[in-house]
Coordinates of C-alpha atoms in Angstrom, one line a residue:
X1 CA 123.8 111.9 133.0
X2 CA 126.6 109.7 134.4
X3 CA 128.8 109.8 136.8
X4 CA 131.8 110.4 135.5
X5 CA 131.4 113.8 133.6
X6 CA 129.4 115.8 136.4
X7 CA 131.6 115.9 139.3
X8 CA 134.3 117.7 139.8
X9 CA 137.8 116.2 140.4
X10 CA 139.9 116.2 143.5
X11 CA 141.9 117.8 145.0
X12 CA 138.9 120.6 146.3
X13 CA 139.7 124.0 147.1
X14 CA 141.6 123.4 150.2
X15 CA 144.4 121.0 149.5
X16 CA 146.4 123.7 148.0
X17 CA 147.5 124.7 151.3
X18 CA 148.5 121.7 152.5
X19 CA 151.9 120.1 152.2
X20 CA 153.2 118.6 149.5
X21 CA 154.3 114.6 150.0
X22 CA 157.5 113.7 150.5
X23 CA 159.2 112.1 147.8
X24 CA 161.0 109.0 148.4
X25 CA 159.5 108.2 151.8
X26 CA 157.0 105.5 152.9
X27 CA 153.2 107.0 153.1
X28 CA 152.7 105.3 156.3
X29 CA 154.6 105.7 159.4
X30 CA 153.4 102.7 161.6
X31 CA 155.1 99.5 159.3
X32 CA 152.3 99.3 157.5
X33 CA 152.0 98.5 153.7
X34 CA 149.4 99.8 151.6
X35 CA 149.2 97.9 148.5
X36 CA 147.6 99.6 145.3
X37 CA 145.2 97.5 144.7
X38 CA 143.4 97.8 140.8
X39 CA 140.0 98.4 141.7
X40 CA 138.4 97.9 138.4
X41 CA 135.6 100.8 137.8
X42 CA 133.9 102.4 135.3
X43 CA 130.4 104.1 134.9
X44 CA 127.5 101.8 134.0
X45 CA 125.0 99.6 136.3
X46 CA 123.5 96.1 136.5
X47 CA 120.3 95.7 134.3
X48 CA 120.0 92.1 134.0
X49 CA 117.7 90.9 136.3
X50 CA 117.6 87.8 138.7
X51 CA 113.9 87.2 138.9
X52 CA 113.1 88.4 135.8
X53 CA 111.4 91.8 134.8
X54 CA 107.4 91.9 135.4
X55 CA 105.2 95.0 134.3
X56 CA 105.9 97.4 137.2
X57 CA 102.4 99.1 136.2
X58 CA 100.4 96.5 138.1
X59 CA 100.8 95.8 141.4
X60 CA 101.2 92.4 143.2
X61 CA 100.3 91.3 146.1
X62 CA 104.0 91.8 147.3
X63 CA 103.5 95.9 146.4
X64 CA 103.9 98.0 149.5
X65 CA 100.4 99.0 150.9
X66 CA 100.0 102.8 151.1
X67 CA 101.3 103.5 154.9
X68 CA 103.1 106.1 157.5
X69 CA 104.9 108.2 156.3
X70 CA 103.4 107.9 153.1
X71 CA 100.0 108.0 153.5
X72 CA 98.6 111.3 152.0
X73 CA 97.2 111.0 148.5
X74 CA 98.4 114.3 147.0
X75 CA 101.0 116.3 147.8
X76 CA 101.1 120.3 146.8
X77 CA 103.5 123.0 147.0
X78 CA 102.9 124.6 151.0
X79 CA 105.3 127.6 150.9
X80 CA 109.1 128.6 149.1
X81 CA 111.9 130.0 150.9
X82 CA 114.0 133.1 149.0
X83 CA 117.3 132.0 147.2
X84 CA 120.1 132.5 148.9
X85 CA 122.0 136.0 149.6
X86 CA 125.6 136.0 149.5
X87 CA 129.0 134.9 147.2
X88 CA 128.4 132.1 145.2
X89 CA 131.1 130.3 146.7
X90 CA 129.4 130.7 150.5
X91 CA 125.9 129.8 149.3
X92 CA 126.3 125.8 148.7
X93 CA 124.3 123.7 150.9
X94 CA 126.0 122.0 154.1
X95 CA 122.9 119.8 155.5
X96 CA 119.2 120.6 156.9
X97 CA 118.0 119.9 160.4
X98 CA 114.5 119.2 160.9
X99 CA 112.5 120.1 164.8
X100 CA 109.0 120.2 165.0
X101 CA 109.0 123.7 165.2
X102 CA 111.9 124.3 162.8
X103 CA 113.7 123.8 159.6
X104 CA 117.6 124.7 159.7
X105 CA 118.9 125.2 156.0
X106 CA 122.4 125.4 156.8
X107 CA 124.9 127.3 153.8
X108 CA 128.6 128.9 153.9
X109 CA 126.3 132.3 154.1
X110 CA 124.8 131.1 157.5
X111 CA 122.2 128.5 159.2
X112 CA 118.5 130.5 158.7
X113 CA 115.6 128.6 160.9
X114 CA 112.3 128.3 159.0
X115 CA 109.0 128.0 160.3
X116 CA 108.3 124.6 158.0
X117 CA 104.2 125.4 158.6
X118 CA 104.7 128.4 156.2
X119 CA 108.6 129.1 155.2
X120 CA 108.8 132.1 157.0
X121 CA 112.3 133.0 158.2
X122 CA 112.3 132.8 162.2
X123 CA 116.0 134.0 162.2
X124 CA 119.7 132.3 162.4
X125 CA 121.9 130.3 164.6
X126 CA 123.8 133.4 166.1
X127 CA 127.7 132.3 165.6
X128 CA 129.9 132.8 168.7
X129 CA 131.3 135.8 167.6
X130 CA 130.3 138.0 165.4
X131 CA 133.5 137.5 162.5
X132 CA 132.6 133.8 162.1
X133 CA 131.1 131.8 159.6
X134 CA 129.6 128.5 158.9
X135 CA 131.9 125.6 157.4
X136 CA 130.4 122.4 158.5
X137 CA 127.3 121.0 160.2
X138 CA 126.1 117.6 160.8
X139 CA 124.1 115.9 158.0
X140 CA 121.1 115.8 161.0
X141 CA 120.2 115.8 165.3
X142 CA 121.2 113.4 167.9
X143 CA 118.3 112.0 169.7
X144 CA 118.8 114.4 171.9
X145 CA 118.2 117.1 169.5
X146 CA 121.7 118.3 169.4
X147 CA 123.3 119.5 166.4
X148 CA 126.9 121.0 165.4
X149 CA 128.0 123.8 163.5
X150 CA 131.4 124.4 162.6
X151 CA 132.9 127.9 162.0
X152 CA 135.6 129.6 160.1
X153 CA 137.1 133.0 162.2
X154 CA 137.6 135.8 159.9
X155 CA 137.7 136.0 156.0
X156 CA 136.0 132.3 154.9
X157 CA 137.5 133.1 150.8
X158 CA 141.4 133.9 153.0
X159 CA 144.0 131.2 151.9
X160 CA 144.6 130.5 155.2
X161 CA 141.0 130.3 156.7
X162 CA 140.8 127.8 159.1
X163 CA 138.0 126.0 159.8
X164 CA 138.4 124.8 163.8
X165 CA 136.2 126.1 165.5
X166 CA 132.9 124.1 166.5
X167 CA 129.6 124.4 168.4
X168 CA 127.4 122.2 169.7
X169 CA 123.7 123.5 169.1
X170 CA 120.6 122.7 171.1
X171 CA 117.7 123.0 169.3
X172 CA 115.0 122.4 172.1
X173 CA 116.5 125.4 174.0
X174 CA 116.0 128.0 171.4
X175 CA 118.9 126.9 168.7
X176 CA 121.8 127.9 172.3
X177 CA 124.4 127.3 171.9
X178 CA 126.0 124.3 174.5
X179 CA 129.8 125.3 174.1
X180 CA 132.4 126.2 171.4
X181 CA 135.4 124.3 171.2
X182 CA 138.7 125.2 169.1
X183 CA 140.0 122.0 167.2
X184 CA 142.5 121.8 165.1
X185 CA 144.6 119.0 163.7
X186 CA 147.8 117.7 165.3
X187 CA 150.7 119.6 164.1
X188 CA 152.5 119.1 160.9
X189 CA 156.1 121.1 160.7
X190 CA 155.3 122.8 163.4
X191 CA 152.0 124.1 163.2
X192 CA 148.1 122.6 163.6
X193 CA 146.7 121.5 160.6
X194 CA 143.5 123.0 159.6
X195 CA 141.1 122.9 156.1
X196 CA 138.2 125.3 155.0
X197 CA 136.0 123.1 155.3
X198 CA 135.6 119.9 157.8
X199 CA 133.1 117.0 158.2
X200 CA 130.7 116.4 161.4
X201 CA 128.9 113.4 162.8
X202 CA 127.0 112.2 165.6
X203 CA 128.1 108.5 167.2
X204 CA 125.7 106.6 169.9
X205 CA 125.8 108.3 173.4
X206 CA 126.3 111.9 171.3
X207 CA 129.6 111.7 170.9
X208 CA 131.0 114.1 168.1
X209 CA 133.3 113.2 165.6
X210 CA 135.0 116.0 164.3
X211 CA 137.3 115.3 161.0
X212 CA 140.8 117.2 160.8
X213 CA 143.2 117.0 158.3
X214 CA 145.1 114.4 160.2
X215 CA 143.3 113.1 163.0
X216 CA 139.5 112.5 163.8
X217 CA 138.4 114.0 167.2
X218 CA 135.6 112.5 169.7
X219 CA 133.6 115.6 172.0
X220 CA 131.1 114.7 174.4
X221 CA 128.2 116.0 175.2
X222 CA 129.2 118.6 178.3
X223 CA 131.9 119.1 175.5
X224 CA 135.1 117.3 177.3
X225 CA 137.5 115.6 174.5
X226 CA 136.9 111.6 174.7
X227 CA 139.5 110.4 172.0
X228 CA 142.0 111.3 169.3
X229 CA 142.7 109.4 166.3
X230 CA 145.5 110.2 164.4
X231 CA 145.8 109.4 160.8
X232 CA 149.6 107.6 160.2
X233 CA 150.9 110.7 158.8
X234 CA 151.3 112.4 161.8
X235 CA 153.8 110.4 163.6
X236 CA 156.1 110.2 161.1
X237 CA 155.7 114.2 159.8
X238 CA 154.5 112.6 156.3
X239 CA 151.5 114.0 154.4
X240 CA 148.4 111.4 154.4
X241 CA 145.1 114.0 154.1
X242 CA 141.8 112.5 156.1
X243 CA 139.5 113.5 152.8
X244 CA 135.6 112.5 154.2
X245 CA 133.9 110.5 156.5
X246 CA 130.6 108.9 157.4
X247 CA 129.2 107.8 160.6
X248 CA 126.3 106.4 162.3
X249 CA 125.8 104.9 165.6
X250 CA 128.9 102.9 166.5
X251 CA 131.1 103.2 163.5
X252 CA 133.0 105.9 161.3
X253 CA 134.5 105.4 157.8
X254 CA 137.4 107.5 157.1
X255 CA 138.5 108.3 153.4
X256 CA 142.1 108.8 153.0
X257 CA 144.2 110.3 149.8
X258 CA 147.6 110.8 149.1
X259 CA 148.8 113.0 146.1
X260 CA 151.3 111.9 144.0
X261 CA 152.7 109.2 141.5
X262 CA 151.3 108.9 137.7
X263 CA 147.6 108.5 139.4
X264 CA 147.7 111.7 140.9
X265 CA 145.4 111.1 144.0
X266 CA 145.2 108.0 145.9
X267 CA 142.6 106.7 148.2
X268 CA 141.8 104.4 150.9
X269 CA 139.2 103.4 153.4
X270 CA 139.9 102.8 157.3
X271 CA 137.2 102.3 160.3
X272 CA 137.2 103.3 163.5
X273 CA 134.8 102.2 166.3
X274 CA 132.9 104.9 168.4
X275 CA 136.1 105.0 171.0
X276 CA 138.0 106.0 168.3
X277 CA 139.9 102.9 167.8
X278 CA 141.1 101.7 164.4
X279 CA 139.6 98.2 163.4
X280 CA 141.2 98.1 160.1
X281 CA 143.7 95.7 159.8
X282 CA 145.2 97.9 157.4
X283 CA 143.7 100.8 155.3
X284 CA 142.0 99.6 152.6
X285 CA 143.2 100.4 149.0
X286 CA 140.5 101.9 146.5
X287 CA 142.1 103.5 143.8
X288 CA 142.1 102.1 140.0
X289 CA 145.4 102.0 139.0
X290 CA 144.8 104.5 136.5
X291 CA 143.8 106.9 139.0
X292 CA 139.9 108.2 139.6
X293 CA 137.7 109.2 142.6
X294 CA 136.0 106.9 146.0
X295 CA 132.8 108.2 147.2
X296 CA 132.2 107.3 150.8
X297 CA 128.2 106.5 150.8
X298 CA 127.2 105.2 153.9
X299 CA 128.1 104.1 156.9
X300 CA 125.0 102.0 157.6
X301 CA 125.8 99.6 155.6
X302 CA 129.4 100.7 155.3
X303 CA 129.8 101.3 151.9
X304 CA 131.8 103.1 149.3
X305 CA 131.4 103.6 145.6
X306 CA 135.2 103.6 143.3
X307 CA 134.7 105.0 139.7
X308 CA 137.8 105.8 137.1
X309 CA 138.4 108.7 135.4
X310 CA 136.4 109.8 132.7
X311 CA 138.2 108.6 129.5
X312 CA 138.9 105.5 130.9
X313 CA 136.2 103.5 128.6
X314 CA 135.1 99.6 129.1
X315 CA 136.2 99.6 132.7
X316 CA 133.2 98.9 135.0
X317 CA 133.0 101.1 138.5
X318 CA 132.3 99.1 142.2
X319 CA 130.1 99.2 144.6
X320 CA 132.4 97.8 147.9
X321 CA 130.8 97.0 150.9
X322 CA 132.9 96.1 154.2
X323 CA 132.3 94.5 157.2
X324 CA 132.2 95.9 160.4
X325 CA 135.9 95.4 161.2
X326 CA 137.0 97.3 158.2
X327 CA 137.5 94.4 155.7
X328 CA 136.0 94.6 152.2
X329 CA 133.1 92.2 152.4
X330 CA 131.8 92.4 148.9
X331 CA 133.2 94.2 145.4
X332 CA 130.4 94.4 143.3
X333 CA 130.5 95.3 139.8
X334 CA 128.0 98.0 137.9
X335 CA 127.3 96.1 134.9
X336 CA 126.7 98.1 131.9
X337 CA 123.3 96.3 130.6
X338 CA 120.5 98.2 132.1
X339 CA 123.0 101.8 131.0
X340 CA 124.5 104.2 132.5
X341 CA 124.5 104.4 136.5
X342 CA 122.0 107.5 136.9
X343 CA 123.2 108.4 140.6
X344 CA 122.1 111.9 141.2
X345 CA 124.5 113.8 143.6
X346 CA 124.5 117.1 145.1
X347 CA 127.1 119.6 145.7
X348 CA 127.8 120.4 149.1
X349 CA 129.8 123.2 150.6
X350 CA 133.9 122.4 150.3
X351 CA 133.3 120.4 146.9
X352 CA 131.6 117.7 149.2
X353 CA 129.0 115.6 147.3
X354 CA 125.5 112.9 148.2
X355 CA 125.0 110.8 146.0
X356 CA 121.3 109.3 145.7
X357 CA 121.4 106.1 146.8
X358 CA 118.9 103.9 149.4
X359 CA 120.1 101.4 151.2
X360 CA 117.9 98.6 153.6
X361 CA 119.9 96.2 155.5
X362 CA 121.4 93.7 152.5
X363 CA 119.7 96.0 149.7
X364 CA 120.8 98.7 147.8
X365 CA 118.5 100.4 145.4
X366 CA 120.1 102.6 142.2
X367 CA 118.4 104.2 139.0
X368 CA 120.1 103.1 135.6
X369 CA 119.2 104.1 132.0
X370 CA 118.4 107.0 130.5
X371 CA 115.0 108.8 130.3
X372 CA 115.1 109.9 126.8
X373 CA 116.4 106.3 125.9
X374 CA 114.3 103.6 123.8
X375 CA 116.6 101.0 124.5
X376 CA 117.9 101.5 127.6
X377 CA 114.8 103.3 129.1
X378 CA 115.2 104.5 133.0
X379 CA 115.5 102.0 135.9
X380 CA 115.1 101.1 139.3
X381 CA 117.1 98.5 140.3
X382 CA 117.9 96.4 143.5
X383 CA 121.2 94.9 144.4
X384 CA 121.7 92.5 146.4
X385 CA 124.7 93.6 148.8
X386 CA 125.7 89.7 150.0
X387 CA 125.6 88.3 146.8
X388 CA 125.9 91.0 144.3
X389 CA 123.5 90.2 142.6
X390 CA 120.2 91.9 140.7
X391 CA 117.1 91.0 142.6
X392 CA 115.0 93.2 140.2
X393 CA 115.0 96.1 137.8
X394 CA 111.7 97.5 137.2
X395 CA 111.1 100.5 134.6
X396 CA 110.6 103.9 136.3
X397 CA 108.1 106.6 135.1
X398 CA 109.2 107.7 131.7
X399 CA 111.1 110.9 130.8
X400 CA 112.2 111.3 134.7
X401 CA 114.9 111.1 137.0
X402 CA 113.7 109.8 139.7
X403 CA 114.8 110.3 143.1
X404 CA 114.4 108.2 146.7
X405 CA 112.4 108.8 149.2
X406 CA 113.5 106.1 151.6
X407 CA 113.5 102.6 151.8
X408 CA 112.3 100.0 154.6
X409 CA 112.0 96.1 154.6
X410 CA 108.7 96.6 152.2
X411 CA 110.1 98.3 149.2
X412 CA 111.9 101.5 148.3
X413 CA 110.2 105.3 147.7
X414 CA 110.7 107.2 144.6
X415 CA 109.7 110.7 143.6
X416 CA 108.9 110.1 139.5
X417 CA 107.5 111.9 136.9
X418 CA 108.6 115.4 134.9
X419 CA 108.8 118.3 137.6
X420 CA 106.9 120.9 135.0
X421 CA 104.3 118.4 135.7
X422 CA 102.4 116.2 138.3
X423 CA 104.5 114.0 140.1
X424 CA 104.2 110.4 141.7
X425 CA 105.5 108.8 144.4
X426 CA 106.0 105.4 144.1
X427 CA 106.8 102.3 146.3
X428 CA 108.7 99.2 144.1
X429 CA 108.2 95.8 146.6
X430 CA 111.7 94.8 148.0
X431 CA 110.3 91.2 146.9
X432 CA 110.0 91.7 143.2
X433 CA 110.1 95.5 142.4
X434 CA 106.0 95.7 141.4
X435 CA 105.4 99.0 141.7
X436 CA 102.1 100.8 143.5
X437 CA 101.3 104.8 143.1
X438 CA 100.7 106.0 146.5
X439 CA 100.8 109.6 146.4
X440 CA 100.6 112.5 143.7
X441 CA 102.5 115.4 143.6
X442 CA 101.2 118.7 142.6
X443 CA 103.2 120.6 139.8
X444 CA 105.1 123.3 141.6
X445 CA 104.9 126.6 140.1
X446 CA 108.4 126.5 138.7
X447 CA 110.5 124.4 136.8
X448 CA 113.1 122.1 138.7
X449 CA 116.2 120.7 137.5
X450 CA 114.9 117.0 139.8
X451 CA 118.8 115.7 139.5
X452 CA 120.5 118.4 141.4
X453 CA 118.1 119.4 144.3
X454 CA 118.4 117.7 147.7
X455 CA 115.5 116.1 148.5
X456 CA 113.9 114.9 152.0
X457 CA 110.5 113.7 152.7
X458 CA 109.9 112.9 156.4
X459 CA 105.7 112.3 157.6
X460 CA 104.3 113.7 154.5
X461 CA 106.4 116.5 154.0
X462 CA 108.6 116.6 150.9
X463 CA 111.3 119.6 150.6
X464 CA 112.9 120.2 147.9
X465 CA 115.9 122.3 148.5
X466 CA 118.8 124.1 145.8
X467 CA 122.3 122.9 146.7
X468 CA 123.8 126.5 145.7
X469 CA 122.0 129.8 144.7
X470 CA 119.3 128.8 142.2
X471 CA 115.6 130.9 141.9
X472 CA 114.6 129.9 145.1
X473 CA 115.9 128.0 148.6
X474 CA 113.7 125.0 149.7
X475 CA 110.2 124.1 148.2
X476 CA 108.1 122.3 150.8
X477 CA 105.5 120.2 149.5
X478 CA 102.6 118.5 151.9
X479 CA 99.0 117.3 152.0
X480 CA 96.8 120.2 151.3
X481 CA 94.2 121.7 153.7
X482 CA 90.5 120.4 153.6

């Protein structure tokens, strides 16, 4: 279904207690304009091909070979964990964490550990104190094994809950916790800025960045503050809102949003290295004029998607890619001939949302079409992120959604096929798209609604998890026993 009509709009559930912008003053306190550039959006995606579109049922020599991780033959349902107890507001996803000896499904409820052999519920990451609960968590470990939690004190549905406090988990010493650090943002009239929600992320030496409303915050390891950013609000008392961020390794994208004007919600796009410093000459603008949401979806390759609101018709969404100094490196347009963009997103705790994308260095890999579509039957389709253009768009298995797996400098992973019955995976060559079947999935003994469920698949084990309170928790698929 596309884009456009399944998510919901900003603001989320928090921004009613923040300030309201001041009228008639600049946004940004540091002399810096921030032009409103027209980002021209809308909600379809390149079919056209480059190369041409070959019979993805027969593979060529340039198909991906059956390897690790996806080397078993079939796939079958191992084990399924309960759905999840609690207010329907607190049972959302926040991310998973994956140990040898332990699956973390982390909610607003709490963070249970699962024995991923057989589901079976080992118990939960104790919060500090007994009165707190989960917010935020990292999307996965450090190298180290480290994770972090983030915690609200007191009544998580208050209109004043604050969520500032955070711990850093170590999951090779029986989920301990390593320390638990109050941050809040810098004060705004007076008083910290906090949110009911906030964002997580591991940078390279294990550095956490912890999102505020206002500022994003660097902890080290033995839990010592390395670096503040500030957002250009701050300085200047004025209301700019740090909205979402992505990391990885040695850079973070932060989204930005203003309220107000005929638009209604502004955003922009700034980067920060892992000291904290801004490389962004200036924020980068992201909004159509005629107002609409950003997506952050990466930040390896940094990227971001800018779509327009839903009745604005004929305008074509981007896909925008920037360099690693913060500059837009490539605006690429989703074309409408191959259909409707099919990106499959998932709730997450706070109104957060992942989007189903795969990325490999200068690829990006999307699904177009529809499945119950003659003429515009369901895609998968490569982009090339330095050019912009279509490499290839091969036909996925009919009457599916498909959903990736992963990608690598062979080809991209898909999950195909109806869930009521027998899945596939398959690998489409990075080269030309010719697609091989390399593993069968078993029919689980439910049905699944394949566009909404968070998937993973990691050394033959595929999970299949509900992003709020469905009929069950995760589903964990893997090669069966001999």
């Amino acid at each position: 279904m596309p884009l456009q009509h399944d998510l919901p709009p900003y603001p989320s559930e928090d921004s009613g207690r923040m300030p309201p912008p001041q009228s008639g003053t600049p946004v940004w306190g540091r002399g810096r304009r921030i032009l409103a550039a027209a980002v021209t959006v809308a909600l379809f995606l390149v079919g056209a091909t480059a190369c041409g579109t070959t019979d993805g049922s027969t593979a060529s020599k340039s198909s991906p070979a059956p390897k690790e991780p996806f080397t078993p033959a079939q796939l079958a349902q191992a084990w399924k964990s309960p759905s999840p107890e609690g207010g329907a507001l607190r049972t959302p996803l926040m991310a998973t964490w994956r140990t040898k000896t332990a699956y973390y499904v982390g909610r607003g409820t709490g963070v249970e550990i699962l024995d991923p052999a057989t589901g079976r519920k080992l118990g939960v990451v104790t919060p500090p104190e007994p009165d707190m609960h989960p917010c935020g968590m990292t999307e996965g470990l450090s190298s180290q094994g480290l994770g972090a939690i983030a915690w609200i004190k007191g009544d998580p549905l208050h209109y004043k809950a604050s969520c500032d406090r955070v711990s850093l988990i170590d999951t090779r010493n029986g989920s301990a916790i390593v320390w638990t650090k109050q941050i809040s943002g810098a004060p705004l009239d007076g008083k910290p800025l906090t949110n009911d929600t906030t964002r997580l992320a591991f940078l390279a030496g294990d550095v956490l960045a912890v999102m505020t409303p206002n500022t994003i915050v660097g902890m080290r390891p033995d839990g010592a503050e390395a670096w503040t950013w500030r957002n250009a609000g701050v300085s200047a008392n004025q209301y700019v809102l740090n909205w979402d961020m992505s990391a990885h390794q040695d850079r973070i994208m932060v989204m930005i949003g203003v309220e107000g004007g005929p638009e209604g919600w502004r955003y922009w796009v700034t980067t920060l290295d892992a000291t904290g410093r801004e490389l962004s000459p200036e924020p980068v603008p992201m909004t159509h004029a005629h107002g609409g949401h950003v997506y952050l979806v990466g930040a390896a390759p940094m990227a971001a998607i800018a779509t327009p609101p839903a009745f604005e018709e004929g305008v074509k969404p981007e896909l925008v890619t920037f360099t690693r100094d913060g500059r837009v490196a490539k605006r690429i347009p989703l074309d409408p001939s191959a259909g409707p963009v099919q990106l499959s997103w998932t709730k997450r705790l706070g109104r957060s949302a992942r989007f189903d994308i795969a990325f490999n260095q200068t690829t990006a890999y999307l699904v177009a079409g529809q499945p119950f579509s003659n003429k515009e039957p369901t895609q998968i389709v490569a982009l090339d992120l330095e050019t912009g253009a279509t490499k290839w768009a091969q036909p996925a298995d009919p009457i599916s959604t498909p959903r990736f797996l992963g990608a690598d400098a062979d080809g991209v992973y898909v999950l195909g096929g109806k869930a009521s019955q027998d899945m596939s995976v398959n690998a489409y060559a990075a080269k030309d798209g010719a697609k091989t079947q390399i593993s069968t999935v078993k029919a689980p003994d439910e049905a699944l609604s394949m566009p909404s469920l968070v998937v993973e698949y990691n050394a033959g084990n595929l999970a299949l998890t509900e992003p709020g309170r469905g009929t069950f928790g995760t589903l964990m698929f893997r090669a069966p026993t001999p």
